[in-house]
PDB file of C-alpha atoms in Angstrom:
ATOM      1  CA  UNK A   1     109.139 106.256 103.160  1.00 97.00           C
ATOM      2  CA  UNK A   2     105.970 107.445 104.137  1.00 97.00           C
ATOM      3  CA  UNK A   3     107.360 111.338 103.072  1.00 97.00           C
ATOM      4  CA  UNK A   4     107.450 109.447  99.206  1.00 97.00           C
ATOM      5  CA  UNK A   5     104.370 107.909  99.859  1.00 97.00           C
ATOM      6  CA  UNK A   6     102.425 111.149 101.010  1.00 97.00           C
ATOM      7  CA  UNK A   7     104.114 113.080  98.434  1.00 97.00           C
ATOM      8  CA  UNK A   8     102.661 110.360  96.081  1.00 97.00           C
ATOM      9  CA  UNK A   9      99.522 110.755  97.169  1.00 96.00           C
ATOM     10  CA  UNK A  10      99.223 114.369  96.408  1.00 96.00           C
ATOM     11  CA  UNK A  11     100.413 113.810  92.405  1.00 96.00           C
ATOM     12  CA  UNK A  12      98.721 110.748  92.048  1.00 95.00           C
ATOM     13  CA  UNK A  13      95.572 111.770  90.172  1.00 90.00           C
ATOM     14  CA  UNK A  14      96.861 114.580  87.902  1.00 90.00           C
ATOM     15  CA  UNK A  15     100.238 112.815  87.514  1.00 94.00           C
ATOM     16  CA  UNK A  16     100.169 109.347  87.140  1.00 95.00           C
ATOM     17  CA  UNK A  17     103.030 108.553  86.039  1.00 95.00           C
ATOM     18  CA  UNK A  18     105.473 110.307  88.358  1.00 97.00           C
ATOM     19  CA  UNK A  19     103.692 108.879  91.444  1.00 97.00           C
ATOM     20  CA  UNK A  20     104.214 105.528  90.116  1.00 98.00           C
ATOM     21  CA  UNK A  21     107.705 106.278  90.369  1.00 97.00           C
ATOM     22  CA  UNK A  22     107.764 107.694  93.700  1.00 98.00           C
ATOM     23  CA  UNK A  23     105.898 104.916  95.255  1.00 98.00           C
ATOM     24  CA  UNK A  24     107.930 102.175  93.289  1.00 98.00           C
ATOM     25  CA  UNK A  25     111.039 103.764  94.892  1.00 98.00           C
ATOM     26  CA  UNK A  26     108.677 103.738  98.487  1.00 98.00           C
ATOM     27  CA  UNK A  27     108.600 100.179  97.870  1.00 98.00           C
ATOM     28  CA  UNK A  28     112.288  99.206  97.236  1.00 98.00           C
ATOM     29  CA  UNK A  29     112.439 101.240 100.463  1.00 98.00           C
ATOM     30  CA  UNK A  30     110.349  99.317 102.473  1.00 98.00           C
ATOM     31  CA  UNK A  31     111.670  95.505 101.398  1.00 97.00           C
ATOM     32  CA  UNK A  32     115.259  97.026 101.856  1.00 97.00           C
ATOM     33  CA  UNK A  33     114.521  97.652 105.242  1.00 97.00           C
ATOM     34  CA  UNK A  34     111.804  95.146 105.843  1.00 96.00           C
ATOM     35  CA  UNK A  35     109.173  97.608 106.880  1.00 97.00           C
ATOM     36  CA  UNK A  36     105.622  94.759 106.275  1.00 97.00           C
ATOM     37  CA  UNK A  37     103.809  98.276 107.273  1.00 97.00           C
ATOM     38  CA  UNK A  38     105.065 100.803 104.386  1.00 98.00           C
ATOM     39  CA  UNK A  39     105.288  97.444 101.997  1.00 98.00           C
ATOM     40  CA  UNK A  40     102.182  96.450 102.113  1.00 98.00           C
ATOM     41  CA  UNK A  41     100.944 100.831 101.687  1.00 98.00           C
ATOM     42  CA  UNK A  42     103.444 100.687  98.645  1.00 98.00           C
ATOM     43  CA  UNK A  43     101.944  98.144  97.055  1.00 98.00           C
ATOM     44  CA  UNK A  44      98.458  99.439  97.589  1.00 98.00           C
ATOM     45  CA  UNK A  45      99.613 102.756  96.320  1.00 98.00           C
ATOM     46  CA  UNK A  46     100.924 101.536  93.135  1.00 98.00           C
ATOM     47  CA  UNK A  47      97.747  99.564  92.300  1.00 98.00           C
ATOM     48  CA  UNK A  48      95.473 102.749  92.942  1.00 97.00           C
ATOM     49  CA  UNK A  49      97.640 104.432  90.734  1.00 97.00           C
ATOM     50  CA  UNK A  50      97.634 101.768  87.939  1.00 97.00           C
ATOM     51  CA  UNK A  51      94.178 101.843  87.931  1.00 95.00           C
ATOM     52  CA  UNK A  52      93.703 105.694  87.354  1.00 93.00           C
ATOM     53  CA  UNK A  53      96.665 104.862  84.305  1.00 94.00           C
ATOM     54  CA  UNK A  54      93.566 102.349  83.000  1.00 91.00           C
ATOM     55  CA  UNK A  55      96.162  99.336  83.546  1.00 95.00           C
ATOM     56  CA  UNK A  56      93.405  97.267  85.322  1.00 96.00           C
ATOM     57  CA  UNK A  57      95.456  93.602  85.744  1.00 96.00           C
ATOM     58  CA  UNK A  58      98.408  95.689  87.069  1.00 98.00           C
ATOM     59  CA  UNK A  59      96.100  97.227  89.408  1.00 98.00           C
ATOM     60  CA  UNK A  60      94.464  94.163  90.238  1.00 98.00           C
ATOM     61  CA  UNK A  61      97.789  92.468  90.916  1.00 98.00           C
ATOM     62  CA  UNK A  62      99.386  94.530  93.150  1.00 98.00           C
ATOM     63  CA  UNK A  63      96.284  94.450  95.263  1.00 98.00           C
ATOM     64  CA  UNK A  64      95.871  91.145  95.475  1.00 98.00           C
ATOM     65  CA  UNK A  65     100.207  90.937  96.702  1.00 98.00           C
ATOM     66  CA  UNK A  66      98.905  93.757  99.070  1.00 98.00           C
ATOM     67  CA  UNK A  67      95.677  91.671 100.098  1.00 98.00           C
ATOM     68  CA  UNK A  68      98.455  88.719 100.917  1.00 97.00           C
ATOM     69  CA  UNK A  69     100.739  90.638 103.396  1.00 97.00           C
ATOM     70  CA  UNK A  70     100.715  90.101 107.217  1.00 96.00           C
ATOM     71  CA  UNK A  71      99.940  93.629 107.607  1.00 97.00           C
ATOM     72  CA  UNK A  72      96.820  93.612 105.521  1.00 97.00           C
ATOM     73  CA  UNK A  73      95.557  91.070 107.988  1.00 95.00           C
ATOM     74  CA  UNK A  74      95.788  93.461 110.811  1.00 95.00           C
ATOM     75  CA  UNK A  75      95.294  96.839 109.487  1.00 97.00           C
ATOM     76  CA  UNK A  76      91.080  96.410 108.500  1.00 96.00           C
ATOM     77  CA  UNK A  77      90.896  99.629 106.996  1.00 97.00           C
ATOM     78  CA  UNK A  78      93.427  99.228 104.668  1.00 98.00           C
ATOM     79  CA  UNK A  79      92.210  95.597 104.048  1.00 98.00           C
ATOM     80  CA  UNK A  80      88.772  96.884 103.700  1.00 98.00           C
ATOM     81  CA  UNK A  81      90.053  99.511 101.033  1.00 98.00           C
ATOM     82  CA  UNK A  82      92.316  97.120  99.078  1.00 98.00           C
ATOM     83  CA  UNK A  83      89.142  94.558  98.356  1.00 98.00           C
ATOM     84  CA  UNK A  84      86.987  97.496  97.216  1.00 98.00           C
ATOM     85  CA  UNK A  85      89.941  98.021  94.699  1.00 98.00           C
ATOM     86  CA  UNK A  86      89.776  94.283  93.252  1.00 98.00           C
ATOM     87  CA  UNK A  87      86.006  94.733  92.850  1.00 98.00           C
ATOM     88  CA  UNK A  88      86.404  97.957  91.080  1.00 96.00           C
ATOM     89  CA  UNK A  89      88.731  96.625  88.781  1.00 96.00           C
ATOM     90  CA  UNK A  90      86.726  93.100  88.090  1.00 97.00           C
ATOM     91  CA  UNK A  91      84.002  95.659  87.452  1.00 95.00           C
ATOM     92  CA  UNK A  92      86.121  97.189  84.672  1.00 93.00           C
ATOM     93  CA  UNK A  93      87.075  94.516  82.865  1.00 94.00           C
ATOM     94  CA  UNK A  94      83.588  93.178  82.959  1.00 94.00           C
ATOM     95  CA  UNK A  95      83.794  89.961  85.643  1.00 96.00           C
ATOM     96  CA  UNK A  96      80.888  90.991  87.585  1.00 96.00           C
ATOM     97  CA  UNK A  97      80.762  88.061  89.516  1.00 95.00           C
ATOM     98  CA  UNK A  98      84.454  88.647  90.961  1.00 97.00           C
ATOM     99  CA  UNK A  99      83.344  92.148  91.331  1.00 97.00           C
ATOM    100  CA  UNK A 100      80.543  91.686  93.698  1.00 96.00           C
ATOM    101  CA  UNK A 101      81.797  88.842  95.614  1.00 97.00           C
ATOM    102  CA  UNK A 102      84.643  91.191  96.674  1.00 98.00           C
ATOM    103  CA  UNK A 103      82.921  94.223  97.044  1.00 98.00           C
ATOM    104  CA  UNK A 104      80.163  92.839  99.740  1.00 97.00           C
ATOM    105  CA  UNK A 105      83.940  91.341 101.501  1.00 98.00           C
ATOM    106  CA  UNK A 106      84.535  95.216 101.049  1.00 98.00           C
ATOM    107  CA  UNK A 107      81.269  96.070 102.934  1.00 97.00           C
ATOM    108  CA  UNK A 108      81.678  93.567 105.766  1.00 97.00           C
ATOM    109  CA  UNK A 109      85.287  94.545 106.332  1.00 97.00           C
ATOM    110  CA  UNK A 110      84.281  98.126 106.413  1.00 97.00           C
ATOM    111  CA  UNK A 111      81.057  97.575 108.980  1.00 96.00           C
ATOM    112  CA  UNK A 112      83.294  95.310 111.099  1.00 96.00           C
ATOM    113  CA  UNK A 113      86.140  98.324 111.411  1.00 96.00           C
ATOM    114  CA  UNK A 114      83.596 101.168 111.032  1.00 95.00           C
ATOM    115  CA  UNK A 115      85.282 102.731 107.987  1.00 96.00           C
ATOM    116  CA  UNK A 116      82.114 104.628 106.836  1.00 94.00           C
ATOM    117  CA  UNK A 117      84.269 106.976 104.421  1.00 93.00           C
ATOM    118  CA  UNK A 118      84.482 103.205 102.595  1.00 96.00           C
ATOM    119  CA  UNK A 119      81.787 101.692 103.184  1.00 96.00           C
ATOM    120  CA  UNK A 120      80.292 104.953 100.906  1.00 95.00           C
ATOM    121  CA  UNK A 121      82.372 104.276  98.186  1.00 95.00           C
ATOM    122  CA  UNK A 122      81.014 100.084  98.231  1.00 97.00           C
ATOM    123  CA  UNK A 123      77.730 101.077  98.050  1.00 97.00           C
ATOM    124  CA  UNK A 124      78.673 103.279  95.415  1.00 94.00           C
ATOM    125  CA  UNK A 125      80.506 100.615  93.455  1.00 95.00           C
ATOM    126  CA  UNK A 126      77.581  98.118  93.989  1.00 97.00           C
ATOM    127  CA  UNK A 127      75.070 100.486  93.129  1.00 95.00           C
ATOM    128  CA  UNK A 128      77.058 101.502  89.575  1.00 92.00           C
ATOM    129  CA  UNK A 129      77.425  97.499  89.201  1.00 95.00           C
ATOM    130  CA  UNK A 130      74.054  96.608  88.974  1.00 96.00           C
ATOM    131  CA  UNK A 131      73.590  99.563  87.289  1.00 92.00           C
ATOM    132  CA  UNK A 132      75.812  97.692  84.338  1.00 91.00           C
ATOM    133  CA  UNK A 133      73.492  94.916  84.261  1.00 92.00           C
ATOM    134  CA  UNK A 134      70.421  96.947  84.021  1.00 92.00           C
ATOM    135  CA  UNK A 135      69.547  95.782  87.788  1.00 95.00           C
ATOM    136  CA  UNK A 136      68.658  99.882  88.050  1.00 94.00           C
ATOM    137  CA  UNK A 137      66.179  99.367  91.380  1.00 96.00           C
ATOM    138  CA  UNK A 138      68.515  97.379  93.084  1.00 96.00           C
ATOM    139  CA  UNK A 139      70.908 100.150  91.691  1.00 96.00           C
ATOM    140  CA  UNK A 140      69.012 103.051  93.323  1.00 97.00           C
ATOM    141  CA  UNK A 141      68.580 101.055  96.435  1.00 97.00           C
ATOM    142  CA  UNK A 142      72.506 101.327  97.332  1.00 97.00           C
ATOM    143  CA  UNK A 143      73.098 104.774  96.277  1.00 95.00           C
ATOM    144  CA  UNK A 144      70.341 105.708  98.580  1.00 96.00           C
ATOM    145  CA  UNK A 145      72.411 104.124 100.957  1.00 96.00           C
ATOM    146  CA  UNK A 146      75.178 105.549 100.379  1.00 96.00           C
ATOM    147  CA  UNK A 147      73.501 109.383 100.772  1.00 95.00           C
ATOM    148  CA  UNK A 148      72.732 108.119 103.960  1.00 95.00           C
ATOM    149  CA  UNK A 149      76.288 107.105 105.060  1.00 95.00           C
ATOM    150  CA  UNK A 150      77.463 110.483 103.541  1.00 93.00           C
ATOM    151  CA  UNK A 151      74.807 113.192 104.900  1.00 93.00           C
ATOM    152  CA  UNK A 152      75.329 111.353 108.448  1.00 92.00           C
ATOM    153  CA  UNK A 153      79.140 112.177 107.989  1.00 87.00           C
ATOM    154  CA  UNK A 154      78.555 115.594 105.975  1.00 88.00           C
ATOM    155  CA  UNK A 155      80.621 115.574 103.694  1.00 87.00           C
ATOM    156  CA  UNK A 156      79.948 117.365 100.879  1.00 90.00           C
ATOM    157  CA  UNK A 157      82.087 115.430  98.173  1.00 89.00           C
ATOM    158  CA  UNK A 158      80.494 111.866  98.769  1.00 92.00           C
ATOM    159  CA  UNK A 159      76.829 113.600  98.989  1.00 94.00           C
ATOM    160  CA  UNK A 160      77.486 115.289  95.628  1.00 94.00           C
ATOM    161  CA  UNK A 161      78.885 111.608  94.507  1.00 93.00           C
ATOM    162  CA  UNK A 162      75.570 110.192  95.857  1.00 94.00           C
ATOM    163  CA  UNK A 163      73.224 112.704  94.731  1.00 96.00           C
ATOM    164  CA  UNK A 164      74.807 112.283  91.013  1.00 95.00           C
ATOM    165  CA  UNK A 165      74.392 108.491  91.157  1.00 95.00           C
ATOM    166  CA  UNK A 166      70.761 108.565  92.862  1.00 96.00           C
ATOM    167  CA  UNK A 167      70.417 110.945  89.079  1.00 96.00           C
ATOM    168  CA  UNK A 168      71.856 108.040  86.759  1.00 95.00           C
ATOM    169  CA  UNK A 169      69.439 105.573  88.308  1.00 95.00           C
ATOM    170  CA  UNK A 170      66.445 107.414  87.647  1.00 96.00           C
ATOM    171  CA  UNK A 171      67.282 108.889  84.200  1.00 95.00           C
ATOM    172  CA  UNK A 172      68.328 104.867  83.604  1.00 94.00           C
ATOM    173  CA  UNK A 173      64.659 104.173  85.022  1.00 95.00           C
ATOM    174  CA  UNK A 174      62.984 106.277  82.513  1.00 94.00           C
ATOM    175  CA  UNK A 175      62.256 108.878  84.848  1.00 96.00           C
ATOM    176  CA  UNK A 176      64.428 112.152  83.405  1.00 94.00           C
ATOM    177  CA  UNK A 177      62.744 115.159  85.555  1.00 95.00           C
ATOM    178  CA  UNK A 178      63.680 113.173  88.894  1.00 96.00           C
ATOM    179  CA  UNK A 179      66.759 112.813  87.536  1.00 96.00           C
ATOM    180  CA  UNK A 180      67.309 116.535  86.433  1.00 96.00           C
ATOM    181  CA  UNK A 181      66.415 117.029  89.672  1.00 96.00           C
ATOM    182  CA  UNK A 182      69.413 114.963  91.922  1.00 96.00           C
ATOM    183  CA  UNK A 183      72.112 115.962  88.732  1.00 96.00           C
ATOM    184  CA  UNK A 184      71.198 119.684  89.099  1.00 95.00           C
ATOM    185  CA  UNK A 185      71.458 119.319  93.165  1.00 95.00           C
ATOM    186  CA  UNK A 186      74.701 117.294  92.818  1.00 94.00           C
ATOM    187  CA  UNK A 187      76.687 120.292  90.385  1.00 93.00           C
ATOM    188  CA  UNK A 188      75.371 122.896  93.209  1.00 91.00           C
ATOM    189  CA  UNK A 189      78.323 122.540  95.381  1.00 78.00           C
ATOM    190  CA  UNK A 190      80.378 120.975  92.532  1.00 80.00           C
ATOM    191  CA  UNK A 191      83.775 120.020  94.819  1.00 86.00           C
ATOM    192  CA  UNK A 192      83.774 116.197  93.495  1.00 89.00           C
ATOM    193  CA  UNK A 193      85.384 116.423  89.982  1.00 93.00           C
ATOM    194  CA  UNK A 194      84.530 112.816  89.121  1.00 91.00           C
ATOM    195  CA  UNK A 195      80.759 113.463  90.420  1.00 93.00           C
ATOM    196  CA  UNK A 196      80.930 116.700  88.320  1.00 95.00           C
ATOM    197  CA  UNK A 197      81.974 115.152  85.270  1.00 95.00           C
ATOM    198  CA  UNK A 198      79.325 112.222  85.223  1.00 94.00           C
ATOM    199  CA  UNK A 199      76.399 114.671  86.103  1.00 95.00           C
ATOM    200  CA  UNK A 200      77.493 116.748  83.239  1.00 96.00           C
ATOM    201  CA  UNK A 201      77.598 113.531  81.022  1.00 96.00           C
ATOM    202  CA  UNK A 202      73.620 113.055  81.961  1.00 96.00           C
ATOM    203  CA  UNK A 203      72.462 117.098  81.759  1.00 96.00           C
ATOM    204  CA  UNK A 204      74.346 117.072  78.001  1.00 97.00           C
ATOM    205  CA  UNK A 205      72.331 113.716  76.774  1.00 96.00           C
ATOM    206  CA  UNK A 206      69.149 115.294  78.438  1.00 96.00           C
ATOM    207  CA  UNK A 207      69.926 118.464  76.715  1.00 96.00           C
ATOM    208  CA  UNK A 208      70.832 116.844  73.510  1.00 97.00           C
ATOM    209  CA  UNK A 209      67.543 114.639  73.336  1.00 96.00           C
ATOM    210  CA  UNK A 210      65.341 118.168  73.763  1.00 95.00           C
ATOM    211  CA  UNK A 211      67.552 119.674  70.844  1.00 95.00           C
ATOM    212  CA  UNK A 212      69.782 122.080  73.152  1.00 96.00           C
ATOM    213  CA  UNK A 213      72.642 121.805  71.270  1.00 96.00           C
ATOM    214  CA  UNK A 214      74.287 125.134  72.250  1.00 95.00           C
ATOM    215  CA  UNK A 215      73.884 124.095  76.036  1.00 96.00           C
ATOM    216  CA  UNK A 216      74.457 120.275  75.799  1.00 97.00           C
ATOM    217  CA  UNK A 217      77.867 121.185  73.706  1.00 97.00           C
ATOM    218  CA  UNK A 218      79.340 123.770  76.642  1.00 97.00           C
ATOM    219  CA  UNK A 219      78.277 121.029  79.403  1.00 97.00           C
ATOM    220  CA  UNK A 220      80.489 118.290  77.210  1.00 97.00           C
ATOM    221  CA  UNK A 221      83.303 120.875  76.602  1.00 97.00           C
ATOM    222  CA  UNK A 222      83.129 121.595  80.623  1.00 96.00           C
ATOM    223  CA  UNK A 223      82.982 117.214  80.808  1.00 96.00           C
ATOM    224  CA  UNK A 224      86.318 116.817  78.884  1.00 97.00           C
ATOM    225  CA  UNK A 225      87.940 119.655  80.733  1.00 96.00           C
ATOM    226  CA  UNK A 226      87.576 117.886  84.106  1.00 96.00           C
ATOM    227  CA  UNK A 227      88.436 114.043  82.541  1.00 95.00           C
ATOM    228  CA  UNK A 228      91.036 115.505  80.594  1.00 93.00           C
ATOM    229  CA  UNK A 229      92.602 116.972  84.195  1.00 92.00           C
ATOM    230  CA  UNK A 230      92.242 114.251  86.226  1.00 91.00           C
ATOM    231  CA  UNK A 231      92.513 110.946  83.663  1.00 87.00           C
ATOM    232  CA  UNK A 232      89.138 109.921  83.791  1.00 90.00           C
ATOM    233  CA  UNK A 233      89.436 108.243  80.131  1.00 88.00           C
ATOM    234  CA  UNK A 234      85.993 106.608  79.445  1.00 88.00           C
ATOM    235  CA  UNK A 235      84.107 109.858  80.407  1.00 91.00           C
ATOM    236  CA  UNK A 236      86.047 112.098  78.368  1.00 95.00           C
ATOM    237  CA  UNK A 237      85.733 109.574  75.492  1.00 96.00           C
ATOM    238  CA  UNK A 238      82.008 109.926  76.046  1.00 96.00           C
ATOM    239  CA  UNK A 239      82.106 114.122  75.729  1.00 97.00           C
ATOM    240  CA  UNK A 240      83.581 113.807  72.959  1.00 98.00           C
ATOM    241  CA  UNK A 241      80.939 110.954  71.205  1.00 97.00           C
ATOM    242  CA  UNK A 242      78.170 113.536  72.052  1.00 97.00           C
ATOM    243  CA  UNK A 243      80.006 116.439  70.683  1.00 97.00           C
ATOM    244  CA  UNK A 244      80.216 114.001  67.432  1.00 98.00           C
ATOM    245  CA  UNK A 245      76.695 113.542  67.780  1.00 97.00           C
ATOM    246  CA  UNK A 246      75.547 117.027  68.063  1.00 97.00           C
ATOM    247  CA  UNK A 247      78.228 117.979  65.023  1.00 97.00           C
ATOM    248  CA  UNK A 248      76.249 115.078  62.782  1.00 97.00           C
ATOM    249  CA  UNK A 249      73.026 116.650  63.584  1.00 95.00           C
ATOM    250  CA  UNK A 250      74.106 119.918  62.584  1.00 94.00           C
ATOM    251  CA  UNK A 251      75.581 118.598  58.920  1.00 96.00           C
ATOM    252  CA  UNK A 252      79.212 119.433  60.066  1.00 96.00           C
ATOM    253  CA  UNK A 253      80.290 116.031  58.853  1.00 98.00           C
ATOM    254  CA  UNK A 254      84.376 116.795  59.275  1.00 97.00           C
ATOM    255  CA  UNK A 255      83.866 118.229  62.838  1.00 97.00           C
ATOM    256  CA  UNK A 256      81.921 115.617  63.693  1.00 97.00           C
ATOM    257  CA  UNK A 257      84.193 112.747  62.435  1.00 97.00           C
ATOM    258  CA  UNK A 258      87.339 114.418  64.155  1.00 97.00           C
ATOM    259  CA  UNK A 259      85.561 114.265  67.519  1.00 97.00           C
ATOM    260  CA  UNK A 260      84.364 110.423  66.962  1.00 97.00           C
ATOM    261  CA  UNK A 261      87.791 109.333  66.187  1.00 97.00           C
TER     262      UNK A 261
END
């Protein structure tokens, strides 16, 4: 079982699909053996991988059955992880309440178990909440945070995650040159794809707005590649609306209508 899981795991974000398969299996496994352990890491498997599928009340179901389990209640990590995945999905489908209720139980489970690698990703979350409701100081306040958690651990994905989200809160705060600054820091050591992606969503706006069209085009082409790869749906959708935009501008009316619809 945790051979299917593992090999899940590996598939999981360029093949959605076929890890749901492999982990459904994992968890007729488990309960046919009644292993609480690999159940309970099933179930939390599947709902990850719902949620990169964009099924977000699958997701949010099989997290809360994993959330239930004995195991859950011993195993804080995990715990911690699995109510950072309920907030992330109330986030989605726009109950920001739920969302932040569960994702400050998120940040307590994580400081009471030390799980800093999660405790990133919270402050992340919180920070692209309130970034939602146009809350964009409070916004800033936990990405900073969250830099801090990742340069203390150095690792070089979640700073480039930070550094790109410390870049959306200023550019959302009106100030674009800080935020060229943190977006053009985050894409030097570009080893986050979903960090890449979003910083090249900003730099191809900025570069639209001063009439780069040439430039702001090959950073959204570069944008759908990555979403495109890895299933990030709403991002590439958003490539695509600025290549519509900069088509429009240009008077190329049937280009631009393909890439809107």
């Amino acid at each position: 079982i945790a051979t299917l899981i593992d090999e899940g795991t590996k598939i999981r974000q360029n093949l959605p699909a076929k890890a749901l398969d492999i982990f459904t299996q994992a968890l007729s496994e488990s309960e046919s053996v009644s292993n609480e352990e690999f159940r309970t890491k099933s179930l939390f498997n599947i709902a990850i991988t719902y949620l990169i599928l964009g099924n977000y009340n699958k997701s949010i179901s099989f997290f809360q059955e994993a959330l239930n389990t004995r195991y859950a209640e011993t195993d804080l990590e995990l715990r911690a992880e699995i109510l950072r995945g309920i907030a992330g999905n109330n986030g989605r489908k726009y109950n920001y309440r739920e969302a932040l209720k569960h994702f400050y139980m998120a940040e307590e489970a994580s400081i009471k178990c030390w799980h800093m690698e999660n405790l990133h990703l919270v402050y992340q979350g919180i920070a692209s909440l309130y970034s939602k409701i146009n809350l964009n100081e409070k916004a800033l306040t936990y990405t900073l945070r969250s830099l801090d958690i990742a340069e203390q651990s150095r690792e070089i994905g979640a700073i480039q995650t930070s550094l790109m989200s410390i870049g959306a809160c200023y550019y959302k705060l009106g100030n674009t040159e800080e935020a060229r600054k943190y977006f053009e820091e985050s894409l030097a050591n570009p080893t986050q794809p979903f960090a890449e992606s979003n910083a090249l969503h900003f730099l191809s706006i900025m570069k639209y707005d001063e009439g780069f069209f040439e430039e702001a085009e090959k950073m959204a082409n570069r944008q759908i590649e990555i979403c495109n790869t890895n299933n990030y749906f709403d991002f590439e959708a958003l490539g695509y609306r600025l290549k519509g935009k900069i088509m429009f501008r240009q008077g190329r009316y049937d280009e631009a209508l393909k890439y809107y619809e």
